[in-house]
Coordinates of C-alpha atoms in Angstrom, one line a residue:
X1 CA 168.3 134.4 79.1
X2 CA 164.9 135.5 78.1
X3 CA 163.5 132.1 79.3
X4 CA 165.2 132.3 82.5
X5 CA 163.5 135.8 82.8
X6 CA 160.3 134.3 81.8
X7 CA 160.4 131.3 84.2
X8 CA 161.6 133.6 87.1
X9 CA 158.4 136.0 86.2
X10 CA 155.7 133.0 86.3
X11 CA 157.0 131.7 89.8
X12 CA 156.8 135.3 91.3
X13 CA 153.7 135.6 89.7
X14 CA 151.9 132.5 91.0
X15 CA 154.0 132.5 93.7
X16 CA 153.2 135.9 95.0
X17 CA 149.4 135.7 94.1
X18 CA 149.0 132.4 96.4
X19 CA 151.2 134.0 99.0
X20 CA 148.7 137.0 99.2
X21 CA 145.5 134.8 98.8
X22 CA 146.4 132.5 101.9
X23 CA 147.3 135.5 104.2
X24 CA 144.1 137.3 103.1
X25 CA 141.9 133.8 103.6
X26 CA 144.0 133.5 107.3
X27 CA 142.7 136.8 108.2
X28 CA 139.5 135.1 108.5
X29 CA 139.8 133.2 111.5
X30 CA 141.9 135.9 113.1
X31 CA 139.4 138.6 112.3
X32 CA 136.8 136.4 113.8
X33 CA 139.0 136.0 117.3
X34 CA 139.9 139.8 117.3
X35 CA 136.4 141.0 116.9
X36 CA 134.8 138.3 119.3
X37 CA 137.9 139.3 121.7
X38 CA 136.8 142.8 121.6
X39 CA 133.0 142.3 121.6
X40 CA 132.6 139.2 123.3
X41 CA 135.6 138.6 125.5
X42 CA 138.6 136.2 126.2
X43 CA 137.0 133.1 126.8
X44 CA 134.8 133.5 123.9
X45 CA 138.1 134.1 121.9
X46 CA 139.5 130.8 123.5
X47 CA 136.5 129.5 122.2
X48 CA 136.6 130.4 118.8
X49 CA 140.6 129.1 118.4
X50 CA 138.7 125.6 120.2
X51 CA 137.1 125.6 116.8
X52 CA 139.9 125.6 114.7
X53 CA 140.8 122.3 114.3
X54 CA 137.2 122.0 113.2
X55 CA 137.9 124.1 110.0
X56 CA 141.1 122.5 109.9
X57 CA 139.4 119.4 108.4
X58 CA 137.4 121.0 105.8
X59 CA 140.6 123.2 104.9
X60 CA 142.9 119.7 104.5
X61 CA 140.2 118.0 102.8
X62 CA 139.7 120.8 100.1
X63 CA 143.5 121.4 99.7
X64 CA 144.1 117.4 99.5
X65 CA 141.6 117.3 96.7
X66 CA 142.5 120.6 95.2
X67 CA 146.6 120.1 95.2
X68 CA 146.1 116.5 93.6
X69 CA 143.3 117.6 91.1
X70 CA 146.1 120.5 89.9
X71 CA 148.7 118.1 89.9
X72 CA 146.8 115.8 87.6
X73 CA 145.5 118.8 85.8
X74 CA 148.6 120.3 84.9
X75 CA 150.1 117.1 84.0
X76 CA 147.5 116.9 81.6
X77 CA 147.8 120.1 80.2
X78 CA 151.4 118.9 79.7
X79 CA 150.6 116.2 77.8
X80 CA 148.1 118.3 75.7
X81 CA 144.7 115.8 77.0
X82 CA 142.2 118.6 78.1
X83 CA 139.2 116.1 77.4
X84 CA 140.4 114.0 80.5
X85 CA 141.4 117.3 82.5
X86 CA 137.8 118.4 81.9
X87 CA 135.9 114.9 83.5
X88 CA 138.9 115.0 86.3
X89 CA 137.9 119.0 87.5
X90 CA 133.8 118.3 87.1
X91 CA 134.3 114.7 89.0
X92 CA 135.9 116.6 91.7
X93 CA 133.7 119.6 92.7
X94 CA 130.7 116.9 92.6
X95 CA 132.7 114.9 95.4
X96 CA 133.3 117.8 97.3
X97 CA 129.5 118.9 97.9
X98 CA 128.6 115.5 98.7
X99 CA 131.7 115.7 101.5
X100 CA 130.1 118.5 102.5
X101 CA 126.7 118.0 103.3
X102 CA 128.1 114.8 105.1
X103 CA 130.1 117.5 107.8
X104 CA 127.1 119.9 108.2
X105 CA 125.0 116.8 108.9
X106 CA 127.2 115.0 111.5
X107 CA 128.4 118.7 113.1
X108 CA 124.5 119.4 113.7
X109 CA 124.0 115.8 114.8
X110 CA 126.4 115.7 117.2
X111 CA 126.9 119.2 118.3
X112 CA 127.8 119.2 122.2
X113 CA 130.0 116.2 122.2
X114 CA 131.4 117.5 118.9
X115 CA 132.3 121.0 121.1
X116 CA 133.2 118.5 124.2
X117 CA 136.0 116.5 122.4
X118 CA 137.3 119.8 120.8
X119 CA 138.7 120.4 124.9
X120 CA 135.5 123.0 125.7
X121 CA 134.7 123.1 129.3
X122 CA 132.6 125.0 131.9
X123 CA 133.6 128.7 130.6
X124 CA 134.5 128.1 126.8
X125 CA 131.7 125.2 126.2
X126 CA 128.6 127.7 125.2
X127 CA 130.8 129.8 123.3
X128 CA 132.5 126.9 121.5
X129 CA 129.0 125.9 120.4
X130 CA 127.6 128.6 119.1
X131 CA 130.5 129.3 117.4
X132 CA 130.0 125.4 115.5
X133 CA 126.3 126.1 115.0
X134 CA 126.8 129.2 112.8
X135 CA 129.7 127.4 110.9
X136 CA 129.1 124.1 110.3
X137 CA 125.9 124.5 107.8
X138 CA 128.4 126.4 105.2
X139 CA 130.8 123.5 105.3
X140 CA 130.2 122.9 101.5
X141 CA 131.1 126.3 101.0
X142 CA 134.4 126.1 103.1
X143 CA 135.6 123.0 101.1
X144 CA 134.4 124.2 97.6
X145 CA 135.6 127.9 97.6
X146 CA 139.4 126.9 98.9
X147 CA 139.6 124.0 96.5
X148 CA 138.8 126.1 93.7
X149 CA 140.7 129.2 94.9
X150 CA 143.9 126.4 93.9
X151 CA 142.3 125.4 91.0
X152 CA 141.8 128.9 89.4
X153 CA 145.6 129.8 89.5
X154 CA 146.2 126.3 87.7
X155 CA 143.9 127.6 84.9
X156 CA 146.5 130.8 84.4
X157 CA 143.9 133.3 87.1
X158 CA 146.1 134.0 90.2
X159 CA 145.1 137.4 90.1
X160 CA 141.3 136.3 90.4
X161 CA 141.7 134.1 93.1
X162 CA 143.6 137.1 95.3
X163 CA 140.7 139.4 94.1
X164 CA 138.0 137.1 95.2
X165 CA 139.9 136.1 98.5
X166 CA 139.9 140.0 99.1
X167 CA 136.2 140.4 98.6
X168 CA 135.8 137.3 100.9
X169 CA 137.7 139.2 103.9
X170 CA 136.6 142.3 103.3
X171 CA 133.2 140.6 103.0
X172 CA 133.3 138.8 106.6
X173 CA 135.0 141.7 108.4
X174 CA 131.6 144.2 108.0
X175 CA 129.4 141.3 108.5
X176 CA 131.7 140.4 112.0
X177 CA 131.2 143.9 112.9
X178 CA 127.6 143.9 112.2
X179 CA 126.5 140.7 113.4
X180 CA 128.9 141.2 116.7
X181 CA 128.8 145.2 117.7
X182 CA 125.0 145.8 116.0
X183 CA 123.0 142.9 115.9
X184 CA 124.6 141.4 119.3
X185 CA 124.7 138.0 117.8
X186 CA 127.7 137.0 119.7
X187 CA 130.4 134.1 118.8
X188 CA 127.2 132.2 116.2
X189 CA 127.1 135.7 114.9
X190 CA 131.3 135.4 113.6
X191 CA 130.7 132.1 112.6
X192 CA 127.5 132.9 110.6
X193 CA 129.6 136.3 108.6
X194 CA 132.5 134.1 108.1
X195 CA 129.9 131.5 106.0
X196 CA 128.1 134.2 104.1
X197 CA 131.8 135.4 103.2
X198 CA 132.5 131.7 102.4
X199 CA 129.4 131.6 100.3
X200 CA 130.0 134.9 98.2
X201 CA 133.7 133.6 97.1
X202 CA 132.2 130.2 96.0
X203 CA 129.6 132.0 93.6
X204 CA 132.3 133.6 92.7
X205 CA 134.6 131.0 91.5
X206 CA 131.8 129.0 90.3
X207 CA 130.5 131.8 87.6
X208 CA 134.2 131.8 86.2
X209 CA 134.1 128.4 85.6
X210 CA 131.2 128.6 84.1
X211 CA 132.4 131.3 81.8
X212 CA 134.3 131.3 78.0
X213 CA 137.4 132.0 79.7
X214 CA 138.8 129.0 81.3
X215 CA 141.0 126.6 80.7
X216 CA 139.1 123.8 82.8
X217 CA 135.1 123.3 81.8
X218 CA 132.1 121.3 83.9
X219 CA 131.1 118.4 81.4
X220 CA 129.5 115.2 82.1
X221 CA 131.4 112.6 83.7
X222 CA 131.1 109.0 84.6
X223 CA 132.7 108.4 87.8
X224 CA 136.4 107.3 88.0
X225 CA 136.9 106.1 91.4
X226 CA 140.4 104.4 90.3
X227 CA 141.5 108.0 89.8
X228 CA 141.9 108.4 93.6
X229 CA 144.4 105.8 93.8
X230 CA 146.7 108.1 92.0
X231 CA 145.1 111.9 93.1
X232 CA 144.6 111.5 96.7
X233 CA 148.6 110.2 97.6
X234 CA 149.6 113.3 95.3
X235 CA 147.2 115.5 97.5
X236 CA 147.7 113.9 100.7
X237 CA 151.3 115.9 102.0
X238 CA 149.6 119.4 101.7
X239 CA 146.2 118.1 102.9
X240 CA 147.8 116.3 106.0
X241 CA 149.6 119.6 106.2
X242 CA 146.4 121.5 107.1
X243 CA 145.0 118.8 109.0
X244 CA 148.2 118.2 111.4
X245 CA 147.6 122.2 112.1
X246 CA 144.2 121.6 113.4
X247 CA 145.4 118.3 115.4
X248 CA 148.4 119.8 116.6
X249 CA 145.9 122.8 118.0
X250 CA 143.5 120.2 119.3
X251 CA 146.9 118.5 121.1
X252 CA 148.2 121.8 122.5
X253 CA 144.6 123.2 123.8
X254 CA 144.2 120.1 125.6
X255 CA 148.2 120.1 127.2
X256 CA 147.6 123.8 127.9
X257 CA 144.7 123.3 130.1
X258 CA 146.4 120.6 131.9
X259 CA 149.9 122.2 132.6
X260 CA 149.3 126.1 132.2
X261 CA 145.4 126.4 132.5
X262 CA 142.8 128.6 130.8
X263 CA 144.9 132.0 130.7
X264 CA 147.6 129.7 128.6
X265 CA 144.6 128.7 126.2
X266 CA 144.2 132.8 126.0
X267 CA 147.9 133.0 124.6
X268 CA 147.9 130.2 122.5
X269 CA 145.2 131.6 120.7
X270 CA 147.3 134.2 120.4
X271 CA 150.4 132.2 118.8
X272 CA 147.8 130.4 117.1
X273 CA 146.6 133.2 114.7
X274 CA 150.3 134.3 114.3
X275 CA 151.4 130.8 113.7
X276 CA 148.9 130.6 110.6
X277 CA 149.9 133.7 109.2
X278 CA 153.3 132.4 109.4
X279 CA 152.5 129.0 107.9
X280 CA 150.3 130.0 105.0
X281 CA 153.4 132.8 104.0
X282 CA 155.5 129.9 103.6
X283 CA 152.9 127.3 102.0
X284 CA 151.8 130.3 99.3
X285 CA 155.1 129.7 98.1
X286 CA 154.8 126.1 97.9
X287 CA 151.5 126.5 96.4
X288 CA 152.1 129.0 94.1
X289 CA 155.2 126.9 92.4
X290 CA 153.5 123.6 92.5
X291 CA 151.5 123.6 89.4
X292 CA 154.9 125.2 87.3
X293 CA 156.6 122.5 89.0
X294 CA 154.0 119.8 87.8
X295 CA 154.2 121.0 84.4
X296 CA 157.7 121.2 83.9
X297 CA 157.6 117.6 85.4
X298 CA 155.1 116.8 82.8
X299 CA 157.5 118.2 79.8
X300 CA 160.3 116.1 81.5
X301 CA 162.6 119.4 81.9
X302 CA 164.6 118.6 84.9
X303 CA 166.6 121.5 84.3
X304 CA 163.9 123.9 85.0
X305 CA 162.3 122.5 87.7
X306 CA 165.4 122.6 89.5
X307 CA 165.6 126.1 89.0
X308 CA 161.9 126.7 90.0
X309 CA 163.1 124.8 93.2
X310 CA 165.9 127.3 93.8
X311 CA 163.9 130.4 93.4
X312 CA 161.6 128.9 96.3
X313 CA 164.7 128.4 98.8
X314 CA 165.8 132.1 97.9
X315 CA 161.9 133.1 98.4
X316 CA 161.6 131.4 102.0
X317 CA 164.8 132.0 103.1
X318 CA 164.0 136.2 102.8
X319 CA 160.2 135.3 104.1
X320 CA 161.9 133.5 107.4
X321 CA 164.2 136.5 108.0
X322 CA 161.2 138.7 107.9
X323 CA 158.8 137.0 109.7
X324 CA 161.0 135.6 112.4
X325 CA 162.6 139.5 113.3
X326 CA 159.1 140.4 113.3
X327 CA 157.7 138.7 115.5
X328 CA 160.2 138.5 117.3
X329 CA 160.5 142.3 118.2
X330 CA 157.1 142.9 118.0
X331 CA 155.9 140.0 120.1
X332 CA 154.4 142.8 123.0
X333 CA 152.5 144.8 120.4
X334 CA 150.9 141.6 118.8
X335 CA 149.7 140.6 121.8
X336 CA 148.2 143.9 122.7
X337 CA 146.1 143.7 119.8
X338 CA 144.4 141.5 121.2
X339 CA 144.3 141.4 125.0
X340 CA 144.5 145.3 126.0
X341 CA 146.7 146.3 128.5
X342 CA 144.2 145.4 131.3
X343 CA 145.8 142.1 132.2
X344 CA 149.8 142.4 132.8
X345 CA 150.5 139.4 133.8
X346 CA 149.0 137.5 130.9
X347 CA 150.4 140.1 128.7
X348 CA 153.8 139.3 129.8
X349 CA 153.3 135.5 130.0
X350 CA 151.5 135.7 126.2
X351 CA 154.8 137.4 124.9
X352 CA 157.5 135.3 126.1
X353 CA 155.4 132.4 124.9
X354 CA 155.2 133.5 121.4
X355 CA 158.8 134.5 121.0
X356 CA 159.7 130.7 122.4
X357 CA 157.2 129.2 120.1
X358 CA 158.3 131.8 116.9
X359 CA 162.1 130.0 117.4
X360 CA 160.9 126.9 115.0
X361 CA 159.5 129.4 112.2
X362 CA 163.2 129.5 111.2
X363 CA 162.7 126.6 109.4
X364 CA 159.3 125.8 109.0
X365 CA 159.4 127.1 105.5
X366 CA 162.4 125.0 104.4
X367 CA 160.3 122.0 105.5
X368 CA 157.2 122.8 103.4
X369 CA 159.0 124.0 100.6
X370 CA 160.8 120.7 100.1
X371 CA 157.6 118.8 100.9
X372 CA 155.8 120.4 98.2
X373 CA 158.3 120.1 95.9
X374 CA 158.3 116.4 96.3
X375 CA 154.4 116.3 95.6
X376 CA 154.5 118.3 92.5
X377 CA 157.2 115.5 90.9
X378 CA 155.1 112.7 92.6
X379 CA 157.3 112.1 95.4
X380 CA 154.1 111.1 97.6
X381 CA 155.6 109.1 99.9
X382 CA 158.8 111.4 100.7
X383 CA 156.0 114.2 100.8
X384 CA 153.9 113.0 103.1
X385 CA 156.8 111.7 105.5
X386 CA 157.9 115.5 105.4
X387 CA 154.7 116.7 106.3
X388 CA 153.7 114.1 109.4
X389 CA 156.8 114.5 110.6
X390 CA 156.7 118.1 111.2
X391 CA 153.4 118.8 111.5
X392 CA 151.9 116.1 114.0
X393 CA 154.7 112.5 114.4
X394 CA 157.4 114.3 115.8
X395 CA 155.9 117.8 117.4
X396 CA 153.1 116.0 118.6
X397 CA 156.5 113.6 120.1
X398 CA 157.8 116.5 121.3
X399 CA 155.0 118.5 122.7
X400 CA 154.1 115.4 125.6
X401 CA 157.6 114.3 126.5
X402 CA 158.5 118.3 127.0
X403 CA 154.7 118.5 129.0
X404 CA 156.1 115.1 130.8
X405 CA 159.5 116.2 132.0
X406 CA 159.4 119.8 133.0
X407 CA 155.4 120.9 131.8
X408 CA 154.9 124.8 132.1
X409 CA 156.6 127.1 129.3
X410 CA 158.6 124.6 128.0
X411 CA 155.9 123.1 126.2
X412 CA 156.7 126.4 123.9
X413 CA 159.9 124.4 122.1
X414 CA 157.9 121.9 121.0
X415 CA 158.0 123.2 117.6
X416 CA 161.4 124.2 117.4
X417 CA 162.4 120.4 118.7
X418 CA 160.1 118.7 115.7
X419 CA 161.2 121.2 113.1
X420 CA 164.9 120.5 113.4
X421 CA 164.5 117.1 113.2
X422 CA 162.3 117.3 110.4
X423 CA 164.4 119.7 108.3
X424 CA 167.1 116.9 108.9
X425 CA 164.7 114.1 107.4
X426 CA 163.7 116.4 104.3
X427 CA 167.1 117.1 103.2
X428 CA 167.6 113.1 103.2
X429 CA 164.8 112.6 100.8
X430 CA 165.7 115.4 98.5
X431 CA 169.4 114.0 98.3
X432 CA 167.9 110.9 97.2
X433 CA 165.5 112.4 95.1
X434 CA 168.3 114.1 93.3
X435 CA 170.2 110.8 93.2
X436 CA 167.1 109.6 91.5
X437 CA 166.8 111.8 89.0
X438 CA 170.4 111.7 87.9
X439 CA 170.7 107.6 87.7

């Protein structure tokens, strides 16, 4: 009974600390739309959500590197090799800035058709640059500081990485204010805050591992590039995860502007900040049990991380209800936030498009939870089938043959249509996992 106490503590611990890092590190892009909103205006707004998909990328490549390396890591830890756990972490971050430098380079390079293929036009396309300009040169800082905001709850810190997330906001909301409502610095001024914020989080992390107190040290390394074959399929669901958010925002800025127009860019930006919040709830919980998952994996102990995979269905199944009443009944006030109450019309039009779109978070979480269950046992394939599907195959699927037939609002169900035929795939692959397991 005790260890059922105990096993039930350390998922609500981790779970709860990712939970509350990923809504704190969502804030930033929202805080970034609701300031330039206010201070800029719409279109600037619109602007900003054009950019998305751009941190998107550096998001799903961090978390791809990050949820593999803590895989591997806790595996090792299982097995009681911390030598190879120490090469594996140091080989990592070394990748990662070299990743980085790449973006800033080719973002600076090729900054106006960069801004062009991300859907900006006549009134978004100045915006839309400016906003890339102040962003792109802290793309190291991006990649590093969410990579290692994973890494520090798999050394045992959860509580550091909500801390330092907190600072980060915190951080990037006085500098928003300043750079937008003092300084006058406009959409590059957002985009240059939310880097420094970016910047102070990865000192951050960086001086704990540099520390006594870790579990995970920087050592010399020789580089294993074989180590990919094994890390980056592990990594690959949740990364893809990320990434089909930014292509799936790319995809729907692009139908918008052909079926609805730019007000309906205006709302999705709306669903689109609402969407993430939504998203990361239900991925902190995936996140958060991953490396306990991994480790009971490692030990071999199906029985508890079978249980650790019931206390996430309880966990999303109360997170669904909450969310989905939410926004549900709140959709008018959420969308004041943001636009005023000096346009009607798109109020009204912003509202019923969020509640149609809020229909598939019903069982978004289900989806993730199973598809990051099935990474931390090494399930890649299953994972990443899970996460394609719902996040880009089948919505994507959805989203043009809607846009095709009847165009308008009903692109809105797009979602809902890929996430019940998802949820339908993932409980297939458990099944078999299970039948798996037991043979």
């Amino acid at each position: 009974m005790q260890d059922q106490r105990s096993l039930l503590a350390q998922f609500l611990r981790f779970s709860s600390a990712t939970v509350a890092s990923l809504m704190v590190f969502s804030l930033y892009s929202i805080v970034d739309g609701l300031f330039v909103a206010k201070g800029v205006g719409d279109y600037a707004m619109a602007a900003v959500n054009l950019a998305v998909p751009f941190t998107n990328v550096m998001f799903s490549i961090a978390v791809t590197f990050a949820v593999g390396t803590s895989t591997i890591l806790s595996i090792y830890l299982g097995q009681g090799n911390r030598e190879h756990a120490n090469r594996l972490f140091s080989q990592n971050l070394a990748l990662l800035v070299v990743i980085g430098l790449t973006i800033t380079a080719l973002v600076l390079i090729f900054l106006k058709p960069f801004a062009l293929l991300l859907g900006a036009e006549e009134e978004t396309l100045g915006y839309t640059m400016s906003y890339l300009r102040g962003l792109a040169p802290f793309a190291i800082c991006f990649i590093v500081s969410y990579n290692l905001e994973i890494l520090v709850k798999t050394d045992g810190r959860p509580m550091l990485a909500i801390l330092t997330v907190c600072i980060g906001c915190l951080t990037n909301c006085v500098l928003d204010y300043v750079a937008i409502f003092v300084l006058n610095w406009g959409a590059w001024g957002a985009a240059f805050a939310t880097g420094l914020s970016q910047l102070l989080t990865c000192v951050i992390y960086i001086t704990h591992f540099l520390g006594k107190h870790t579990t995970f040290h920087l050592v010399r390394f020789r580089p294993e590039g074989s180590i990919y074959r094994r890390l980056i399929p592990i990594g690959l669901a949740d990364g893809v995860t990320e990434l089909c958010n930014g292509v799936m925002i790319f995809l729907f800025n692009h139908v918008i502007l052909r079926c609805i127009g730019t007000d309906g860019l205006v709302s999705y930006t709306i669903i689109a900040y609402t969407n993430t919040l939504v998203v990361n709830i239900m991925l902190g919980v995936s996140q958060g049990s991953q490396p306990l998952v991994s480790f009971q994996y490692g030990r071999k102990d199906s029985e508890k991380y079978r249980r650790l995979l019931r206390y996430g269905l309880i966990t999303v199944a109360i997170m669904t209800a909450v969310c989905f009443a939410g926004i549900f009944l709140l959709a008018p006030q959420l969308v004041h936030i943001f636009l005023g109450s000096e346009k009607p019309l798109l109020n009204a039009a912003s509202t019923g498009a969020l509640r149609r779109y809020a229909l598939s978070y019903l069982l978004v979480g289900f989806n993730i939870l199973m598809g990051g269950f099935l990474t931390a046992v090494e399930r890649p394939r299953s994972a990443l089938c899970i996460s394609m599907g719902r996040g880009l195959v089948l919505q994507a699927g959805a989203l043009l043959l809607l846009a095709a037939l009847w165009g308008g609002s009903s692109i809105w169900f797009a979602p809902l249509c890929s996430e019940l035929l998802c949820f339908a795939m993932a409980l297939i692959l458990m099944r078999r996992f299970r039948r798996d397991t037991a043979a």
